[in-house]
Amino acid sequence: MKSILFSIGLSLLTVGAFAQKQKKENVNKEPYPLGNPVITHMYTADASPHVMPDGRVWMVTSVDHEDGGGYSTMHAYHTFSSSDMKNWVDHGEILHINDIIPENTTENEKDWALWAPDMIYKDGLYYLYYPVRILDNVASEKAGKRIVTSYIAVAVSDSPTKRFRVVNPKIEGTKGIDPAVFIDDDGEMYLYWGEHMAAKLADNMIELASKPVKLEVGTKRFMEAVWMNKVGEEYHISYHTKYDWKIKITKDNYLDPDRKKSELSYSVGKSPMGPFTYAGTLNYELGTNVNNGPKSPNGPYVPWFQTQSNHGGIVEFHGQEYLFYHTSALSSWRQDKFEGPGTWTQRSVCIDKLNYDKGNKIIPVQQTIEGVNSVKVKQSFEQSLKLKKAKIEGRVKLVDNAILEVNGQANVSFEKVNLGTGYYYFDLKTLEAAAYAIEIRLDSTEGELLGTIKLDDKSKERNKGVASCFLRDAKGKRIVYLVFKSKEGNKKPLQIKDLRFFAGTPLKVNTI
């Protein structure tokens, strides 16, 4: 299969479409001296972070070309993982543009690119959601303007370290870039993309289950890079803002309050589908208020203080939330050791702490050159629930002290379960499948909902009968309640065993 090269003479440099062309060579080979960015052997952008079933934080990233060339040269995705938020392992390329371009594509006819992705886990499989962006060179030349098609596709793998296989080359109903997936505590899954579009994801993970809608986000400055995060009972939708991209940063205007700045902002709602109310700034313009950093010859700020877009991703890891974003600090170092003004060419993922005030309002992130401290986790990987010590109520019985048989609405509780600083997944083995929702709650049958396992008649056939769900805020020594809700029309009994919390501590990278 041929790689597709951009060779059209038409000027196509516009905001949100291309980065600036490379202006300097990457001649400096000395080791990068700072803690941010976190990946320094290659250029990475658009990080999507999640805690995966091995207890490690994983991110999938876009890849900027070593020689620059702008967004049109973004042709691959890499995965990285960390056990401590400080040290990262590169697991290699998982998808390339050549994996998706049709065999019969004529070279130079169209320019294909892979932009900001997302990756999540569900029931034994990893799903990669990625935007396919196609510039039609021939049509663009004829029209005298860019003719671009973009949509969301899905690839799958049984490991984030392996190549992904395309399972849906185009999700019907999607138009745009920057997909992000959110799984709510009730088990409902949502796909966000483009200009604040959203829809429910089907149970098969590769199709939409509802009609796409354009969300109300409470501001006209939304540009791209949507991300969903739940904080308590609130839903925070974050995004990159529209900005004055044609204005070059100088010592005279970098603090100008009238200049529309390139920031990450967020809005707050009571539902994953909104409506949302604008709530403020998540991350100021890149390079703002960076302490102890090198200074640009053009002004009292770091060399990577550039007019550039950004992309944020948020993850919680053992009691602390973190913002993943990107800067051009690494390319500024590799071009001239920070001695020049820097150029907005290639990007690299940075990580800093994300904190909130007492009202759950975001305190704008303090960008640092040091990055974050190493996280040490001292607890077991899993916590198995002992059924013989469980308290059962409703239409449920215990078989041989090892199997729960459920025949309708039921509650099962476990005393003094020590969830420590956090367990991120819950799973069980299905022996006899039936249509149930199993809510994992704290302290009562109506207590805090951590996550929900959804079962159907075929659950026994998938993933060797093991069903799981992601957990939010599963920590501390608590009473755990499993609330069984039989779906309407279900008359089958459910049999399950081997109930456990897991992903409580990060495993070594060779365990996946």
PDB file of N, CA and C in Angstrom, residues 37-40 42-49 59-65 74 76-79 114-118 309-313 324-328 345-350:
ATOM      1  N   PRO A  37       8.582  18.373  28.471  1.00  0.00           N
ATOM      2  CA  PRO A  37       7.681  17.244  28.223  1.00  0.00           C
ATOM      3  C   PRO A  37       8.205  15.913  28.794  1.00  0.00           C
ATOM      4  N   VAL A  38       7.298  14.899  28.801  1.00  0.00           N
ATOM      5  CA  VAL A  38       7.647  13.612  29.397  1.00  0.00           C
ATOM      6  C   VAL A  38       8.195  12.616  28.381  1.00  0.00           C
ATOM      7  N   ILE A  39       7.924  12.819  27.104  1.00  0.00           N
ATOM      8  CA  ILE A  39       8.461  11.964  26.037  1.00  0.00           C
ATOM      9  C   ILE A  39       9.444  12.800  25.242  1.00  0.00           C
ATOM     10  N   THR A  40      10.711  12.380  25.202  1.00  0.00           N
ATOM     11  CA  THR A  40      11.736  13.234  24.596  1.00  0.00           C
ATOM     12  C   THR A  40      12.502  12.576  23.459  1.00  0.00           C
ATOM     13  N   MET A  42      10.957  11.374  20.727  1.00  0.00           N
ATOM     14  CA  MET A  42      10.152  11.574  19.532  1.00  0.00           C
ATOM     15  C   MET A  42       9.134  12.665  19.844  1.00  0.00           C
ATOM     16  N   TYR A  43       8.413  13.098  18.816  1.00  0.00           N
ATOM     17  CA  TYR A  43       7.422  14.148  19.016  1.00  0.00           C
ATOM     18  C   TYR A  43       6.029  13.546  19.159  1.00  0.00           C
ATOM     19  N   THR A  44       5.351  13.917  20.241  1.00  0.00           N
ATOM     20  CA  THR A  44       4.039  13.362  20.554  1.00  0.00           C
ATOM     21  C   THR A  44       3.058  14.493  20.842  1.00  0.00           C
ATOM     22  N   ALA A  45       1.788  14.263  20.547  1.00  0.00           N
ATOM     23  CA  ALA A  45       0.770  15.291  20.778  1.00  0.00           C
ATOM     24  C   ALA A  45      -0.573  14.633  21.055  1.00  0.00           C
ATOM     25  N   ASP A  46      -1.541  15.445  21.501  1.00  0.00           N
ATOM     26  CA  ASP A  46      -2.945  15.006  21.607  1.00  0.00           C
ATOM     27  C   ASP A  46      -3.112  13.792  22.516  1.00  0.00           C
ATOM     28  N   ALA A  47      -2.452  13.776  23.650  1.00  0.00           N
ATOM     29  CA  ALA A  47      -2.487  12.603  24.526  1.00  0.00           C
ATOM     30  C   ALA A  47      -3.885  12.338  25.070  1.00  0.00           C
ATOM     31  N   SER A  48      -4.244  11.057  25.078  1.00  0.00           N
ATOM     32  CA  SER A  48      -5.507  10.598  25.662  1.00  0.00           C
ATOM     33  C   SER A  48      -5.169   9.644  26.799  1.00  0.00           C
ATOM     34  N   PRO A  49      -5.240  10.086  28.071  1.00  0.00           N
ATOM     35  CA  PRO A  49      -4.817   9.244  29.198  1.00  0.00           C
ATOM     36  C   PRO A  49      -5.974   8.507  29.871  1.00  0.00           C
ATOM     37  N   MET A  59      -1.441   6.223  27.694  1.00  0.00           N
ATOM     38  CA  MET A  59      -1.881   7.276  26.782  1.00  0.00           C
ATOM     39  C   MET A  59      -1.588   6.848  25.354  1.00  0.00           C
ATOM     40  N   VAL A  60      -2.509   7.169  24.473  1.00  0.00           N
ATOM     41  CA  VAL A  60      -2.264   7.043  23.048  1.00  0.00           C
ATOM     42  C   VAL A  60      -2.066   8.459  22.530  1.00  0.00           C
ATOM     43  N   THR A  61      -1.094   8.637  21.637  1.00  0.00           N
ATOM     44  CA  THR A  61      -0.783   9.976  21.153  1.00  0.00           C
ATOM     45  C   THR A  61      -0.703  10.011  19.634  1.00  0.00           C
ATOM     46  N   SER A  62      -0.923  11.208  19.109  1.00  0.00           N
ATOM     47  CA  SER A  62      -0.551  11.486  17.731  1.00  0.00           C
ATOM     48  C   SER A  62       0.967  11.591  17.665  1.00  0.00           C
ATOM     49  N   VAL A  63       1.497  11.561  16.449  1.00  0.00           N
ATOM     50  CA  VAL A  63       2.946  11.669  16.260  1.00  0.00           C
ATOM     51  C   VAL A  63       3.231  12.768  15.243  1.00  0.00           C
ATOM     52  N   ASP A  64       4.005  13.761  15.661  1.00  0.00           N
ATOM     53  CA  ASP A  64       4.456  14.795  14.738  1.00  0.00           C
ATOM     54  C   ASP A  64       5.745  14.338  14.065  1.00  0.00           C
ATOM     55  N   HIS A  65       5.862  14.655  12.783  1.00  0.00           N
ATOM     56  CA  HIS A  65       7.000  14.183  11.992  1.00  0.00           C
ATOM     57  C   HIS A  65       8.305  14.828  12.455  1.00  0.00           C
ATOM     58  N   MET A  74       1.008  14.009   9.953  1.00  0.00           N
ATOM     59  CA  MET A  74       0.695  13.167  11.113  1.00  0.00           C
ATOM     60  C   MET A  74       0.121  11.850  10.607  1.00  0.00           C
ATOM     61  N   ALA A  76       0.675   8.490  12.275  1.00  0.00           N
ATOM     62  CA  ALA A  76       0.779   7.307  13.136  1.00  0.00           C
ATOM     63  C   ALA A  76       0.297   7.613  14.547  1.00  0.00           C
ATOM     64  N   TYR A  77       0.036   6.517  15.294  1.00  0.00           N
ATOM     65  CA  TYR A  77      -0.273   6.595  16.715  1.00  0.00           C
ATOM     66  C   TYR A  77       0.683   5.701  17.486  1.00  0.00           C
ATOM     67  N   HIS A  78       1.107   6.171  18.656  1.00  0.00           N
ATOM     68  CA  HIS A  78       1.921   5.381  19.583  1.00  0.00           C
ATOM     69  C   HIS A  78       1.189   5.270  20.916  1.00  0.00           C
ATOM     70  N   THR A  79       1.473   4.188  21.655  1.00  0.00           N
ATOM     71  CA  THR A  79       1.000   4.083  23.032  1.00  0.00           C
ATOM     72  C   THR A  79       2.185   4.132  23.986  1.00  0.00           C
ATOM     73  N   LEU A 114      -3.782  11.313  10.306  1.00  0.00           N
ATOM     74  CA  LEU A 114      -4.363  10.791  11.547  1.00  0.00           C
ATOM     75  C   LEU A 114      -4.142  11.818  12.649  1.00  0.00           C
ATOM     76  N   TRP A 115      -5.234  12.362  13.153  1.00  0.00           N
ATOM     77  CA  TRP A 115      -5.143  13.388  14.179  1.00  0.00           C
ATOM     78  C   TRP A 115      -5.523  12.827  15.547  1.00  0.00           C
ATOM     79  N   ALA A 116      -5.892  13.689  16.484  1.00  0.00           N
ATOM     80  CA  ALA A 116      -6.050  13.311  17.896  1.00  0.00           C
ATOM     81  C   ALA A 116      -6.988  12.120  18.119  1.00  0.00           C
ATOM     82  N   PRO A 117      -6.500  11.044  18.774  1.00  0.00           N
ATOM     83  CA  PRO A 117      -7.296   9.838  19.019  1.00  0.00           C
ATOM     84  C   PRO A 117      -7.732   9.703  20.484  1.00  0.00           C
ATOM     85  N   ASP A 118      -8.457   8.642  20.772  1.00  0.00           N
ATOM     86  CA  ASP A 118      -8.745   8.222  22.144  1.00  0.00           C
ATOM     87  C   ASP A 118      -8.749   6.699  22.167  1.00  0.00           C
ATOM     88  N   SER A 309      -2.286  25.999  18.966  1.00  0.00           N
ATOM     89  CA  SER A 309      -3.451  25.325  19.539  1.00  0.00           C
ATOM     90  C   SER A 309      -3.004  24.281  20.559  1.00  0.00           C
ATOM     91  N   ASN A 310      -3.973  23.714  21.265  1.00  0.00           N
ATOM     92  CA  ASN A 310      -3.645  22.738  22.296  1.00  0.00           C
ATOM     93  C   ASN A 310      -4.715  21.667  22.358  1.00  0.00           C
ATOM     94  N   HIS A 311      -4.440  20.621  23.114  1.00  0.00           N
ATOM     95  CA  HIS A 311      -5.361  19.491  23.254  1.00  0.00           C
ATOM     96  C   HIS A 311      -5.163  18.911  24.643  1.00  0.00           C
ATOM     97  N   GLY A 312      -6.231  18.840  25.433  1.00  0.00           N
ATOM     98  CA  GLY A 312      -6.114  18.380  26.809  1.00  0.00           C
ATOM     99  C   GLY A 312      -6.760  17.032  27.051  1.00  0.00           C
ATOM    100  N   GLY A 313      -6.183  16.274  27.980  1.00  0.00           N
ATOM    101  CA  GLY A 313      -6.761  15.024  28.446  1.00  0.00           C
ATOM    102  C   GLY A 313      -6.562  14.942  29.949  1.00  0.00           C
ATOM    103  N   PHE A 324      -2.989  16.359  30.851  1.00  0.00           N
ATOM    104  CA  PHE A 324      -2.047  16.082  29.776  1.00  0.00           C
ATOM    105  C   PHE A 324      -2.293  17.129  28.684  1.00  0.00           C
ATOM    106  N   TYR A 325      -1.236  17.773  28.241  1.00  0.00           N
ATOM    107  CA  TYR A 325      -1.337  18.770  27.175  1.00  0.00           C
ATOM    108  C   TYR A 325      -0.036  18.716  26.386  1.00  0.00           C
ATOM    109  N   HIS A 326       0.163  19.581  25.424  1.00  0.00           N
ATOM    110  CA  HIS A 326       1.434  19.541  24.701  1.00  0.00           C
ATOM    111  C   HIS A 326       1.972  20.949  24.448  1.00  0.00           C
ATOM    112  N   THR A 327       3.305  21.019  24.342  1.00  0.00           N
ATOM    113  CA  THR A 327       3.989  22.266  24.007  1.00  0.00           C
ATOM    114  C   THR A 327       5.057  21.968  22.952  1.00  0.00           C
ATOM    115  N   SER A 328       5.716  23.019  22.486  1.00  0.00           N
ATOM    116  CA  SER A 328       6.839  22.840  21.560  1.00  0.00           C
ATOM    117  C   SER A 328       8.175  23.048  22.270  1.00  0.00           C
ATOM    118  N   THR A 345       6.489  24.075  15.713  1.00  0.00           N
ATOM    119  CA  THR A 345       6.697  23.065  14.679  1.00  0.00           C
ATOM    120  C   THR A 345       6.216  21.703  15.132  1.00  0.00           C
ATOM    121  N   GLN A 346       6.962  21.082  16.032  1.00  0.00           N
ATOM    122  CA  GLN A 346       6.551  19.781  16.556  1.00  0.00           C
ATOM    123  C   GLN A 346       6.191  19.909  18.032  1.00  0.00           C
ATOM    124  N   ARG A 347       5.260  19.047  18.458  1.00  0.00           N
ATOM    125  CA  ARG A 347       4.728  19.158  19.818  1.00  0.00           C
ATOM    126  C   ARG A 347       5.143  17.957  20.654  1.00  0.00           C
ATOM    127  N   SER A 348       5.051  18.121  21.968  1.00  0.00           N
ATOM    128  CA  SER A 348       5.428  17.054  22.892  1.00  0.00           C
ATOM    129  C   SER A 348       4.537  17.107  24.125  1.00  0.00           C
ATOM    130  N   VAL A 349       4.148  15.919  24.616  1.00  0.00           N
ATOM    131  CA  VAL A 349       3.189  15.813  25.712  1.00  0.00           C
ATOM    132  C   VAL A 349       3.809  16.248  27.037  1.00  0.00           C
ATOM    133  N   CYS A 350       3.097  17.103  27.749  1.00  0.00           N
ATOM    134  CA  CYS A 350       3.457  17.541  29.095  1.00  0.00           C
ATOM    135  C   CYS A 350       2.375  17.098  30.079  1.00  0.00           C
TER     136      CYS A 350
END
